[in-house]
Short mmCIF file of C-alpha atoms (C1' of nucleotides) in Angstrom, two decimals:
data_model
loop_
_atom_site.label_atom_id
_atom_site.label_comp_id
_atom_site.label_asym_id
_atom_site.label_seq_id
_atom_site.Cartn_x
_atom_site.Cartn_y
_atom_site.Cartn_z
CA MET A 1 -0.05 0.22 -0.22
CA GLU A 2 1.47 3.45 -0.80
CA TRP A 3 0.88 6.40 0.96
CA GLU A 4 0.41 9.96 -0.36
CA LYS A 5 2.81 12.38 1.24
CA GLY A 6 1.76 15.41 3.17
CA GLU A 7 -1.63 13.99 4.45
CA ALA A 8 -1.84 11.79 7.69
CA ILE A 9 -2.34 8.12 7.21
CA TRP A 10 -5.16 7.75 9.30
CA LYS A 11 -7.06 10.53 7.35
CA GLN A 12 -6.20 8.43 3.96
CA ILE A 13 -7.21 5.27 5.76
CA GLY A 14 -10.61 7.16 6.81
CA ARG A 15 -11.18 8.09 3.23
CA PHE A 16 -10.70 4.38 2.01
CA LEU A 17 -13.05 3.08 4.80
CA LEU A 18 -15.52 5.96 4.06
CA GLN A 19 -15.28 4.69 0.28
CA ASP A 20 -16.21 0.97 1.46
CA ILE A 21 -18.96 2.17 3.42
CA THR A 22 -20.58 4.52 0.47
CA GLY A 23 -19.85 1.88 -2.13
CA GLY A 24 -21.80 -0.75 -0.13
CA THR A 25 -18.82 -3.16 0.81
CA TYR A 26 -20.15 -2.19 4.49
CA LYS A 27 -23.87 -1.87 4.98
CA PRO A 28 -25.59 0.08 7.61
CA GLY A 29 -25.42 -1.95 10.61
CA GLU A 30 -22.89 -4.16 9.33
CA LYS A 31 -19.80 -5.13 11.65
CA LEU A 32 -16.54 -3.93 9.93
CA PRO A 33 -13.46 -6.61 9.92
CA THR A 34 -11.53 -6.15 13.55
CA GLU A 35 -9.16 -3.24 14.19
CA ASN A 36 -6.17 -5.72 13.78
CA GLU A 37 -7.63 -7.05 10.53
CA ILE A 38 -7.96 -3.89 9.06
CA ALA A 39 -4.53 -2.67 10.29
CA LYS A 40 -3.20 -5.55 8.43
CA ARG A 41 -5.15 -5.00 5.57
CA PHE A 42 -3.54 -1.39 5.27
CA GLN A 43 0.10 -2.39 6.63
CA VAL A 44 -0.22 -0.05 9.31
CA ASN A 45 -0.11 0.07 13.19
CA ARG A 46 -3.32 -0.68 14.67
CA HIS A 47 -3.42 3.01 16.45
CA THR A 48 -3.63 4.52 13.17
CA VAL A 49 -6.60 2.52 12.34
CA ARG A 50 -8.26 3.64 15.55
CA SER A 51 -7.52 7.22 14.67
CA ALA A 52 -9.31 6.97 11.39
CA ILE A 53 -11.75 5.14 13.26
CA ALA A 54 -12.40 7.71 15.60
CA ALA A 55 -12.68 10.36 12.96
CA LEU A 56 -15.65 8.57 11.36
CA THR A 57 -17.45 7.96 14.79
CA GLU A 58 -17.31 11.80 15.50
CA ASP A 59 -18.84 12.25 12.17
CA ASN A 60 -21.46 9.75 13.16
CA VAL A 61 -20.26 7.36 10.17
CA LEU A 62 -19.12 4.48 12.44
CA ARG A 63 -20.26 3.19 15.98
CA VAL A 64 -17.77 1.53 17.97
CA GLU A 65 -18.84 -0.66 20.76
CA GLN A 66 -16.83 -2.05 23.37
CA GLY A 67 -15.87 -5.89 23.18
CA ARG A 68 -18.29 -6.24 20.04
CA GLY A 69 -16.66 -4.39 17.54
CA THR A 70 -17.08 -1.43 14.98
CA PHE A 71 -20.38 -0.89 13.13
CA VAL A 72 -21.55 1.05 10.45
CA GLN A 73 -24.06 3.74 11.99
CA GLU A 74 -27.66 3.13 10.76
CA THR A 75 -28.75 6.45 9.09
CA VAL A 76 -31.48 7.31 11.79
CA LEU A 77 -34.82 8.61 10.77
CA ASP A 78 -35.83 12.30 11.85
CA TYR A 79 -39.24 11.74 12.97
CA PRO A 80 -40.94 15.28 13.64
CA LEU A 81 -43.30 15.31 16.50
CA GLY A 82 -46.43 17.85 14.89
CA ASN A 83 -50.08 17.97 15.44
CA ARG A 84 -50.17 16.63 11.70
CA THR A 85 -47.55 13.68 12.05
CA ARG A 86 -48.24 10.57 9.57
CA PHE A 87 -45.88 8.32 9.53
CA SER A 88 -46.24 7.07 5.60
CA GLN A 89 -45.62 10.64 4.80
CA ILE A 90 -42.65 11.21 6.80
CA VAL A 91 -41.30 8.03 5.47
CA SER A 92 -41.96 8.42 1.78
CA GLY A 93 -40.58 11.89 2.29
CA ARG A 94 -37.37 10.70 3.13
CA HIS A 95 -37.50 8.53 0.25
CA ARG A 96 -37.67 5.58 1.93
CA LEU A 97 -40.76 2.75 1.60
CA PRO A 98 -43.12 2.83 4.36
CA ASP A 99 -45.17 -0.29 5.42
CA LYS A 100 -47.39 -0.66 8.44
CA HIS A 101 -48.69 -4.10 9.11
CA LEU A 102 -51.29 -5.24 11.88
CA VAL A 103 -50.04 -7.79 14.26
CA GLU A 104 -53.00 -8.13 16.10
CA SER A 105 -56.55 -6.61 17.09
CA LYS A 106 -59.09 -7.26 19.41
CA ILE A 107 -61.84 -5.83 21.41
CA GLU A 108 -61.67 -5.24 24.88
CA PHE A 109 -62.60 -2.94 27.75
CA ALA A 110 -60.75 -0.07 28.29
CA ASN A 111 -58.68 0.11 31.08
CA LYS A 112 -58.09 3.69 33.39
CA GLN A 113 -55.48 4.59 31.44
CA VAL A 114 -57.25 4.46 28.07
CA LEU A 115 -60.63 5.73 29.20
CA LYS A 116 -58.70 8.92 30.52
CA ARG A 117 -56.84 9.75 27.36
CA LEU A 118 -59.70 9.14 25.20
CA MET A 119 -61.82 11.31 27.36
CA LEU A 120 -64.35 8.44 28.15
CA SER A 121 -66.04 7.16 31.39
CA GLY A 122 -67.64 4.19 32.67
CA LYS A 123 -67.32 0.49 30.95
CA THR A 124 -66.37 1.15 27.51
CA LYS A 125 -65.34 -1.23 24.77
CA VAL A 126 -62.43 -0.20 23.00
CA ILE A 127 -60.56 -1.78 19.46
CA ARG A 128 -56.70 -2.36 20.29
CA LEU A 129 -54.74 -2.23 17.18
CA GLU A 130 -51.18 -3.81 17.61
CA SER A 131 -49.00 -2.87 14.61
CA VAL A 132 -45.58 -2.59 13.35
CA SER A 133 -44.05 0.18 10.99
CA GLU A 134 -40.99 -0.21 8.63
CA ALA A 135 -39.03 1.71 6.08
CA ASP A 136 -37.52 -0.47 3.32
CA GLY A 137 -38.44 -3.49 5.21
CA ILE A 138 -36.66 -2.29 8.47
CA ALA A 139 -38.83 -2.07 11.77
CA LEU A 140 -38.72 1.51 13.07
CA ALA A 141 -41.59 1.00 15.53
CA TYR A 142 -44.08 -0.84 17.13
CA SER A 143 -47.36 0.70 17.95
CA VAL A 144 -50.68 -0.17 20.16
CA SER A 145 -53.36 1.84 19.36
CA TYR A 146 -57.00 1.99 21.08
CA LEU A 147 -60.14 3.71 19.17
CA PRO A 148 -63.61 3.64 20.70
CA ALA A 149 -65.55 0.35 19.32
CA VAL A 150 -68.56 1.65 18.63
CA ARG A 151 -67.44 4.45 16.25
CA PHE A 152 -64.78 2.29 14.44
CA LYS A 153 -66.15 -1.35 14.53
CA GLY A 154 -64.16 -3.09 11.92
CA ILE A 155 -61.75 -1.06 11.18
CA GLU A 156 -58.95 -3.39 11.87
CA LYS A 157 -60.04 -5.22 8.20
CA ILE A 158 -59.71 -1.69 6.64
CA PHE A 159 -56.43 -0.86 8.25
CA THR A 160 -54.83 -4.36 7.00
CA LYS A 161 -55.92 -3.50 3.64
CA THR A 162 -54.74 -0.14 3.43
CA LYS A 163 -51.68 -0.48 5.98
CA SER A 164 -52.71 2.92 7.02
CA LEU A 165 -54.80 4.63 10.06
CA THR A 166 -55.27 7.75 8.16
CA GLU A 167 -56.72 6.08 4.86
CA ALA A 168 -58.72 3.87 7.47
CA LEU A 169 -60.16 6.64 9.30
CA LYS A 170 -61.39 8.12 5.88
CA GLN A 171 -63.53 5.27 5.42
CA TYR A 172 -65.28 6.60 8.50
CA GLY A 173 -65.84 9.83 7.14
CA LEU A 174 -62.97 11.12 8.97
CA GLU A 175 -61.18 13.33 6.70
CA ASP A 176 -58.95 14.88 9.01
CA TYR A 177 -57.55 14.75 12.34
CA THR A 178 -54.94 15.96 14.53
CA ARG A 179 -52.33 15.27 17.26
CA LYS A 180 -53.39 16.77 20.85
CA ASN A 181 -50.28 16.09 22.79
CA THR A 182 -47.47 13.73 23.00
CA ARG A 183 -45.51 12.45 25.87
CA ILE A 184 -41.92 10.91 25.42
CA THR A 185 -40.41 8.54 27.88
CA ALA A 186 -37.69 6.01 27.56
CA HIS A 187 -37.50 2.51 28.62
CA MET A 188 -35.93 -1.10 28.27
CA PRO A 189 -38.13 -3.05 25.85
CA ASP A 190 -39.85 -6.26 27.07
CA ARG A 191 -39.22 -9.29 24.86
CA ARG A 192 -42.38 -8.85 22.53
CA THR A 193 -41.15 -5.37 21.78
CA SER A 194 -37.42 -6.20 21.10
CA GLU A 195 -38.66 -8.90 18.93
CA PHE A 196 -40.89 -6.91 16.76
CA LEU A 197 -38.41 -3.99 16.42
CA ARG A 198 -35.67 -6.73 15.95
CA GLN A 199 -33.33 -4.49 18.36
CA SER A 200 -31.24 -5.88 21.38
CA LYS A 201 -32.75 -6.14 24.48
CA ASN A 202 -30.22 -3.78 25.85
CA LYS A 203 -31.01 -1.20 23.62
CA PRO A 204 -33.83 1.26 24.97
CA VAL A 205 -36.84 2.19 23.05
CA LEU A 206 -38.19 5.68 22.88
CA ILE A 207 -41.94 5.89 23.64
CA THR A 208 -44.31 8.49 22.79
CA GLU A 209 -47.82 8.57 23.96
CA SER A 210 -50.23 10.55 22.01
CA VAL A 211 -54.06 11.59 21.67
CA ASP A 212 -55.65 12.10 18.27
CA ILE A 213 -58.75 14.38 18.11
CA ASP A 214 -61.22 15.21 15.04
CA THR A 215 -62.18 18.71 13.95
CA ASN A 216 -64.81 18.63 16.81
CA GLY A 217 -62.35 18.00 19.51
CA LEU A 218 -63.45 14.44 20.07
CA ALA A 219 -60.88 11.90 20.80
CA ILE A 220 -60.33 9.60 18.22
CA GLN A 221 -57.36 7.53 19.05
CA PHE A 222 -55.00 7.04 21.82
CA GLY A 223 -51.89 5.37 20.83
CA ILE A 224 -48.59 4.26 22.50
CA THR A 225 -45.74 4.17 20.21
CA HIS A 226 -42.25 2.35 20.75
CA PHE A 227 -39.43 3.80 18.71
CA ALA A 228 -36.31 1.61 17.69
CA SER A 229 -34.19 4.27 19.68
CA GLU A 230 -31.13 2.82 17.19
CA ARG A 231 -32.95 3.89 14.03
CA VAL A 232 -35.23 6.69 14.89
CA GLN A 233 -34.81 10.11 16.57
CA LEU A 234 -37.63 12.36 17.53
CA PHE A 235 -37.56 16.10 16.49
CA VAL A 236 -39.50 18.95 17.54
CA GLU A 237 -39.67 22.05 15.63
CA ASN A 238 -40.42 25.23 17.78
CA LYS A 239 -42.44 27.32 15.79
CA ASN A 240 -41.01 31.00 16.40
CA ILE A 241 -44.23 32.44 17.60
CA ASN A 242 -43.48 35.09 20.49
CA PHE A 243 -46.63 34.36 22.60
CA MET B 1 -56.12 -10.08 60.15
CA GLU B 2 -59.99 -9.55 59.79
CA TRP B 3 -61.44 -9.11 56.24
CA GLU B 4 -64.64 -7.18 55.38
CA LYS B 5 -67.24 -9.61 53.79
CA GLY B 6 -68.61 -8.23 50.39
CA GLU B 7 -65.25 -7.04 49.30
CA ALA B 8 -62.38 -8.78 47.42
CA ILE B 9 -59.48 -9.59 50.12
CA TRP B 10 -57.03 -8.02 47.21
CA LYS B 11 -59.02 -5.12 46.98
CA GLN B 12 -58.38 -4.35 51.16
CA ILE B 13 -54.84 -5.37 50.80
CA GLY B 14 -54.24 -2.73 48.04
CA ARG B 15 -56.07 -0.42 50.42
CA PHE B 16 -53.90 -0.99 53.25
CA LEU B 17 -50.55 -0.85 51.02
CA LEU B 18 -51.90 2.69 49.77
CA GLN B 19 -52.55 3.87 53.08
CA ASP B 20 -48.94 3.00 53.61
CA ILE B 21 -47.55 4.95 51.00
CA THR B 22 -49.59 8.08 51.36
CA GLY B 23 -48.74 7.86 55.26
CA GLY B 24 -45.19 7.60 54.48
CA THR B 25 -44.44 4.17 55.77
CA TYR B 26 -42.96 3.38 52.14
CA LYS B 27 -41.68 6.46 50.12
CA PRO B 28 -41.33 7.37 46.96
CA GLY B 29 -38.23 5.18 45.28
CA GLU B 30 -38.57 2.90 48.36
CA LYS B 31 -38.60 -0.91 48.06
CA LEU B 32 -41.53 -2.65 49.60
CA PRO B 33 -41.07 -5.98 51.39
CA THR B 34 -41.06 -9.02 49.03
CA GLU B 35 -44.52 -10.50 47.97
CA ASN B 36 -43.72 -13.54 50.11
CA GLU B 37 -43.48 -10.88 53.49
CA ILE B 38 -46.57 -9.18 52.54
CA ALA B 39 -48.33 -12.45 52.34
CA LYS B 40 -47.08 -13.39 55.41
CA ARG B 41 -48.29 -10.35 57.23
CA PHE B 42 -51.70 -10.19 55.58
CA GLN B 43 -51.69 -14.20 56.19
CA VAL B 44 -52.76 -14.79 52.29
CA ASN B 45 -51.60 -16.15 49.61
CA ARG B 46 -48.85 -14.88 47.37
CA HIS B 47 -51.38 -14.49 44.48
CA THR B 48 -53.73 -12.30 46.55
CA VAL B 49 -50.95 -9.99 47.20
CA ARG B 50 -50.00 -10.00 43.74
CA SER B 51 -53.54 -8.83 42.68
CA ALA B 52 -53.37 -6.11 44.98
CA ILE B 53 -49.91 -5.11 43.28
CA ALA B 54 -50.74 -5.37 40.03
CA ALA B 55 -54.08 -2.90 40.69
CA LEU B 56 -51.36 -0.48 42.41
CA THR B 57 -49.49 -0.69 39.33
CA GLU B 58 -52.07 -0.05 37.09
CA ASP B 59 -52.95 3.04 38.93
CA ASN B 60 -49.25 4.23 38.61
CA VAL B 61 -48.57 4.11 42.31
CA LEU B 62 -46.20 0.94 42.30
CA ARG B 63 -43.55 -0.08 39.68
CA VAL B 64 -42.48 -3.73 39.73
CA GLU B 65 -39.12 -4.83 38.85
CA GLN B 66 -38.38 -8.71 38.13
CA GLY B 67 -35.68 -10.04 40.37
CA ARG B 68 -35.36 -7.07 42.28
CA GLY B 69 -38.52 -5.76 44.01
CA THR B 70 -41.49 -3.62 44.49
CA PHE B 71 -40.99 0.20 44.52
CA VAL B 72 -43.08 3.21 45.41
CA GLN B 73 -43.43 4.96 41.98
CA GLU B 74 -41.80 8.27 41.85
CA THR B 75 -43.76 11.18 40.50
CA VAL B 76 -42.42 11.98 37.39
CA LEU B 77 -41.79 15.75 36.19
CA ASP B 78 -43.59 16.46 33.07
CA TYR B 79 -41.04 18.58 31.21
CA PRO B 80 -42.66 20.59 28.43
CA LEU B 81 -40.40 21.00 25.09
CA GLY B 82 -41.31 24.57 23.90
CA ASN B 83 -39.47 27.47 22.45
CA ARG B 84 -39.26 29.00 26.00
CA THR B 85 -38.72 26.16 28.22
CA ARG B 86 -36.84 27.21 31.18
CA PHE B 87 -35.83 24.65 33.84
CA SER B 88 -36.36 26.63 36.89
CA GLN B 89 -39.56 27.89 35.90
CA ILE B 90 -40.75 24.56 35.06
CA VAL B 91 -39.68 23.24 38.36
CA SER B 92 -40.95 25.74 40.69
CA GLY B 93 -44.21 25.53 38.82
CA ARG B 94 -44.79 22.26 39.98
CA HIS B 95 -44.26 23.25 43.70
CA ARG B 96 -40.42 21.79 43.61
CA LEU B 97 -37.44 23.60 44.46
CA PRO B 98 -34.87 23.94 41.49
CA ASP B 99 -31.18 23.99 41.72
CA LYS B 100 -28.63 23.84 39.13
CA HIS B 101 -24.80 23.38 39.99
CA LEU B 102 -21.82 23.63 37.70
CA VAL B 103 -19.85 20.56 37.90
CA GLU B 104 -17.08 21.62 35.39
CA SER B 105 -16.21 24.40 32.61
CA LYS B 106 -13.52 24.94 30.32
CA ILE B 107 -12.82 26.52 27.01
CA GLU B 108 -11.79 24.29 24.11
CA PHE B 109 -11.67 24.21 20.39
CA ALA B 110 -15.34 23.48 18.91
CA ASN B 111 -15.89 20.07 17.10
CA LYS B 112 -17.60 19.61 14.01
CA GLN B 113 -20.82 18.92 15.78
CA VAL B 114 -20.88 21.83 17.93
CA LEU B 115 -19.69 24.20 15.05
CA LYS B 116 -22.63 23.05 12.57
CA ARG B 117 -25.05 23.42 15.63
CA LEU B 118 -23.74 27.30 16.81
CA MET B 119 -23.74 28.03 12.88
CA LEU B 120 -19.77 28.52 13.37
CA SER B 121 -17.08 27.58 11.00
CA GLY B 122 -13.34 27.54 11.46
CA LYS B 123 -11.34 27.15 14.52
CA THR B 124 -13.90 28.72 16.71
CA LYS B 125 -13.23 28.39 21.01
CA VAL B 126 -16.26 27.54 22.93
CA ILE B 127 -16.88 27.65 26.42
CA ARG B 128 -18.17 24.01 27.60
CA LEU B 129 -20.27 23.85 30.92
CA GLU B 130 -21.21 20.87 32.54
CA SER B 131 -24.16 20.95 35.04
CA VAL B 132 -26.46 18.96 37.04
CA SER B 133 -30.37 20.15 37.42
CA GLU B 134 -32.08 18.96 40.78
CA ALA B 135 -35.60 19.14 41.94
CA ASP B 136 -36.07 19.00 45.62
CA GLY B 137 -32.47 17.70 45.70
CA ILE B 138 -33.17 14.67 43.41
CA ALA B 139 -30.99 14.56 40.33
CA LEU B 140 -33.20 15.45 36.91
CA ALA B 141 -30.67 16.01 34.52
CA TYR B 142 -26.88 16.27 33.45
CA SER B 143 -26.31 18.98 30.73
CA VAL B 144 -23.44 19.91 28.87
CA SER B 145 -23.41 23.46 27.16
CA TYR B 146 -21.82 24.98 24.59
CA LEU B 147 -21.36 28.85 24.09
CA PRO B 148 -19.26 31.04 21.90
CA ALA B 149 -16.19 31.83 24.09
CA VAL B 150 -15.73 35.24 22.57
CA ARG B 151 -18.84 36.62 23.42
CA PHE B 152 -19.54 34.78 26.69
CA LYS B 153 -16.24 34.99 28.39
CA GLY B 154 -16.45 34.34 32.13
CA ILE B 155 -20.05 33.05 31.96
CA GLU B 156 -19.20 29.94 34.14
CA LYS B 157 -18.50 32.19 37.10
CA ILE B 158 -22.07 34.17 37.19
CA PHE B 159 -23.43 30.58 36.16
CA THR B 160 -22.13 29.45 39.64
CA LYS B 161 -23.48 32.16 41.39
CA THR B 162 -27.23 32.43 39.72
CA LYS B 163 -27.48 28.51 39.47
CA SER B 164 -29.43 29.84 36.17
CA LEU B 165 -28.33 30.26 32.46
CA THR B 166 -31.19 32.35 31.85
CA GLU B 167 -30.11 34.73 34.75
CA ALA B 168 -26.18 34.43 33.36
CA LEU B 169 -26.99 35.33 30.02
CA LYS B 170 -28.88 38.51 31.02
CA GLN B 171 -25.75 39.73 32.43
CA TYR B 172 -24.42 39.65 28.84
CA GLY B 173 -27.37 42.08 27.67
CA LEU B 174 -29.56 38.83 26.73
CA GLU B 175 -32.79 39.58 27.69
CA ASP B 176 -34.51 37.30 25.90
CA TYR B 177 -33.78 34.07 23.62
CA THR B 178 -35.48 31.24 22.24
CA ARG B 179 -35.30 27.44 21.28
CA LYS B 180 -34.95 26.48 18.15
CA ASN B 181 -35.56 22.91 17.72
CA THR B 182 -34.95 19.86 19.71
CA ARG B 183 -33.64 16.39 18.81
CA ILE B 184 -34.86 13.49 21.28
CA THR B 185 -32.87 10.20 21.24
CA ALA B 186 -32.52 7.22 24.19
CA HIS B 187 -29.20 5.82 25.17
CA MET B 188 -28.02 3.98 27.90
CA PRO B 189 -25.84 6.28 30.15
CA ASP B 190 -22.03 6.22 30.45
CA ARG B 191 -20.72 5.65 33.91
CA ARG B 192 -20.31 9.54 34.49
CA THR B 193 -23.61 10.21 33.66
CA SER B 194 -25.31 7.46 35.51
CA GLU B 195 -23.26 8.60 38.89
CA PHE B 196 -24.58 12.43 38.30
CA LEU B 197 -28.08 11.25 37.99
CA ARG B 198 -27.79 8.64 40.64
CA GLN B 199 -29.87 6.42 38.61
CA SER B 200 -29.13 2.64 37.54
CA LYS B 201 -26.71 1.88 34.82
CA ASN B 202 -29.27 -0.46 33.39
CA LYS B 203 -32.06 2.47 32.95
CA PRO B 204 -31.59 4.56 29.86
CA VAL B 205 -31.50 8.27 29.95
CA LEU B 206 -33.61 10.38 27.62
CA ILE B 207 -31.12 12.97 25.58
CA THR B 208 -32.25 16.15 24.11
CA GLU B 209 -30.09 18.28 21.55
CA SER B 210 -31.11 21.71 21.16
CA VAL B 211 -29.65 25.03 20.04
CA ASP B 212 -30.85 28.61 21.30
CA ILE B 213 -31.14 31.75 19.76
CA ASP B 214 -31.33 35.13 20.52
CA THR B 215 -33.67 37.87 18.81
CA ASN B 216 -31.63 38.41 15.97
CA GLY B 217 -31.28 34.45 14.94
CA LEU B 218 -27.70 34.15 16.44
CA ALA B 219 -26.88 31.04 18.04
CA ILE B 220 -25.98 31.42 21.64
CA GLN B 221 -26.08 28.15 22.98
CA PHE B 222 -26.09 24.14 22.01
CA GLY B 223 -27.06 22.02 24.77
CA ILE B 224 -26.97 18.14 25.36
CA THR B 225 -29.47 17.41 28.12
CA HIS B 226 -29.52 13.75 29.73
CA PHE B 227 -32.61 12.94 31.51
CA ALA B 228 -33.31 10.37 33.99
CA SER B 229 -35.71 8.31 32.36
CA GLU B 230 -37.03 7.65 35.75
CA ARG B 231 -37.84 10.69 36.89
CA VAL B 232 -39.00 12.91 33.81
CA GLN B 233 -40.88 12.65 30.94
CA LEU B 234 -40.87 15.06 28.31
CA PHE B 235 -43.91 16.95 26.75
CA VAL B 236 -44.82 18.42 23.37
CA GLU B 237 -47.86 20.39 23.67
CA ASN B 238 -49.43 20.75 19.86
CA LYS B 239 -50.78 24.10 19.16
CA ASN B 240 -53.73 23.48 17.07
CA ILE B 241 -53.32 25.73 14.38
CA ASN B 242 -54.89 24.48 11.10
CA PHE B 243 -52.01 25.66 8.76
"C1'" DT C 1 -16.61 -15.02 35.70
"C1'" DA C 2 -19.24 -18.74 37.95
"C1'" DG C 3 -22.65 -19.80 40.75
"C1'" DA C 4 -25.81 -19.68 44.88
"C1'" DA C 5 -29.36 -17.20 46.89
"C1'" DT C 6 -33.30 -13.53 46.19
"C1'" DT C 7 -37.14 -12.01 44.28
"C1'" DT C 8 -40.80 -11.38 40.82
"C1'" DG C 9 -43.16 -14.04 36.82
"C1'" DT C 10 -45.71 -17.66 34.76
"C1'" DT C 11 -48.48 -21.43 34.59
"C1'" DC C 12 -50.31 -25.33 36.26
"C1'" DG C 13 -54.33 -27.68 39.24
"C1'" DT C 14 -58.02 -26.87 43.02
"C1'" DA C 15 -61.87 -25.01 45.47
"C1'" DT C 16 -65.58 -21.81 46.62
"C1'" DG C 17 -68.90 -18.12 46.16
"C1'" DT C 18 -71.83 -15.58 43.03
"C1'" DA C 19 -74.43 -14.08 39.22
"C1'" DT C 20 -77.03 -15.12 35.12
"C1'" DG C 21 -80.40 -17.39 32.13
"C1'" DC D 1 -83.06 -26.54 40.30
"C1'" DC D 2 -79.75 -26.69 36.98
"C1'" DA D 3 -75.93 -25.46 33.40
"C1'" DT D 4 -72.45 -22.07 32.77
"C1'" DA D 5 -69.48 -18.57 33.28
"C1'" DC D 6 -66.55 -15.33 36.05
"C1'" DA D 7 -63.85 -13.66 39.97
"C1'" DT D 8 -61.66 -15.02 43.85
"C1'" DA D 9 -58.46 -17.45 46.63
"C1'" DC D 10 -54.92 -21.06 47.63
"C1'" DG D 11 -50.83 -24.21 46.49
"C1'" DA D 12 -46.84 -26.13 44.18
"C1'" DA D 13 -43.66 -25.94 40.80
"C1'" DC D 14 -40.54 -23.89 37.60
"C1'" DA D 15 -38.63 -19.96 34.71
"C1'" DA D 16 -36.32 -15.41 34.61
"C1'" DA D 17 -34.00 -11.40 36.45
"C1'" DT D 18 -30.94 -9.42 39.79
"C1'" DT D 19 -27.72 -9.40 43.35
"C1'" DC D 20 -24.02 -11.05 46.05
"C1'" DT D 21 -19.95 -13.82 46.71
#
DNA sequence: TAGAATTTGTTCGTATGTATG
DNA sequence: CCATACATACGAACAAATTCT
């Protein structure tokens, strides 16, 4: 291997690695060879390789996990939290192919939390929809939604066909709805969640709880969404309104 | 132990436990006796105790951790993400006593990420402030802030005295500033962070990255805040603006 | 780092009381 | 009076997570 003079070798190695990544030799999420192997390939000391990796880590191209290896950083999806956030629109807007499939649906009595969020009371039946959202076949989120059962009877069938809650709601005459507010927490995933997201048990999930309301202010959906923290970051754009 | 007829035993046990909690026998964050011990105390089967605990967990009074025990749920602080979010105001507004103390401050050259967020370029010096935010003496967040060094020279001294960034900035003639946007992610804490937050290594942290700008649109602060996910939940209130 | 002890989670089975038609 | 369903309560055994040594 010949090195250009006048530029640090680690910088040149960094460029080589970057080419391998952009060229597709190492794909997002994939493990790079060990530092020793890379050092052998370029005929340099391991420390030189580490400098290159450190620079690429700083630039968010690589991610190093002690004891495991070096990985190509997955491109994280910026998920805006607005009052008109629609999953499919966001993903398509990023030139990625959205998909959302139903995992399970059933009708049950609402518990206290669901009742409160849907602004209901008494013994009320709700439809519980579980779904997994993907972009380019990679799982991004696992959601549980609750809708009033009387108003949206049979919505799970339409949801399965259209793969979109927005579309399904249209069939019930709901042309428009907005998000009231969103609560954000972080937790370790339970087994079910980490399996759906195909994400390590040791990586946390970002959880949003939100309520959608129709134009009359009636609650139509209470949703709990578990985002794979590895692949999604939430984003709040603050409108510059001075009160 | 005598049980009232006409009401399930587990419901009565639930009330006893709730009294112990509201009465202060078990304080927020504290561990309850084991299920077996509680069962022995009330002379019932462990399952019966579990029913009572399950109900209190549903009501967000208790929190159960497999292998560790049952704990009194800490009251979580709703932390709104708005363009005028001020830590001290939020905490005082919840009738809790805010405190924010400086851990470390130094001047260094900005790295790429900081340069980009502060909308700067070239080799620029920034002030790096590390601080821990508390409410009633309980750590809620650990923050790292970067400010342009030229403009805010010596701000760490004023910050230490006033314990508030807002106040410190006023001394530099900045009467007002707003938050541009906020990025939210979740990660496992490094050792330093989990020590500052006095939170288990196995509990995630909620991380916000945000930029504050002055009334002229100039970036004045880039901050990375690590919230104890156990004790804080973020909150986005969606303004109901129909475009 | 390997294993024991502790603690909660899950799944059997059994039995009883109560409400419903 | 009977059949059925459901909630309650107990007991035992084992699985899974965590902590400590």
